Amino acid sequence: MLSQCVLINLLTALMSETWERVNEAADDEWKFLYVSNIDEFFGLPPVPPPFNAWLILRHLYLRDRGADPEMLAGRRAESISMAEAELRKRSKMAQRDLVRNEAASEGRTVQAQLSELAMRLRRIERCHARAG
């Protein structure tokens, strides 16, 4: 009887530990996918397809008027770098908001939550660097 009680307690402890690991991994994966979605949308044109005809016509007009192709490419590169900077800014803001929400709900200090999130993000970046 005692051995059955011990085994049930052991099974409960193992299931609890497994649940915690799965829950932590799901949280990390959700945050990574959230940032990946933001990154994906920054690669899209600034306006949806029916309305981006104006941008295409403007580009063709400037090209036909003899605008320097390097200048046109420079504008594109500048807008891409601006988009990357905006992505970083929004990503940091989203991470900060997530940390604040989690810290408020769990009653932990923001500093402890930030250090934990930074550790998780470093792990995600290492995994992403190995995969890429």
Phi, psi and omega in degrees: 000315180296320181294324177295320179296318179296317180295321178294319177296320178296316178299318178298317180296317179296318179295322179296316179296317178298318179299317180297317180296316179295318180296318179294317179295322179295320179296315178298315181295321179298316180296319179296316180293326177299312179292323178297321178296319177298316180299319180298318183286339177286343177277351181276160177298156183292339180233154181292161188310316182296332185264349181280359176300325178300317180294321179294314179298320179296317179297316179296321179298313179296322179293319180290332179282000177092022177295144182298123180301327179294325179294317178297318178294324178296321177297318180295315180298322179295318180292326178294316180294325176294321179295320178295319179296319178295322177299313179300317181298312181293324178297315178298319179296317180296318178297318180297318179296319178299318180296316180298316181296316180294319181295321180292319183287327182265351178075017179266163180286152181295322181297317179295320179293320179297316180294322178294317179294321178298320178296317179296318180295322177297319177298318180295317180297320178296317178296319180294321180293322178292322181287326184275000000 
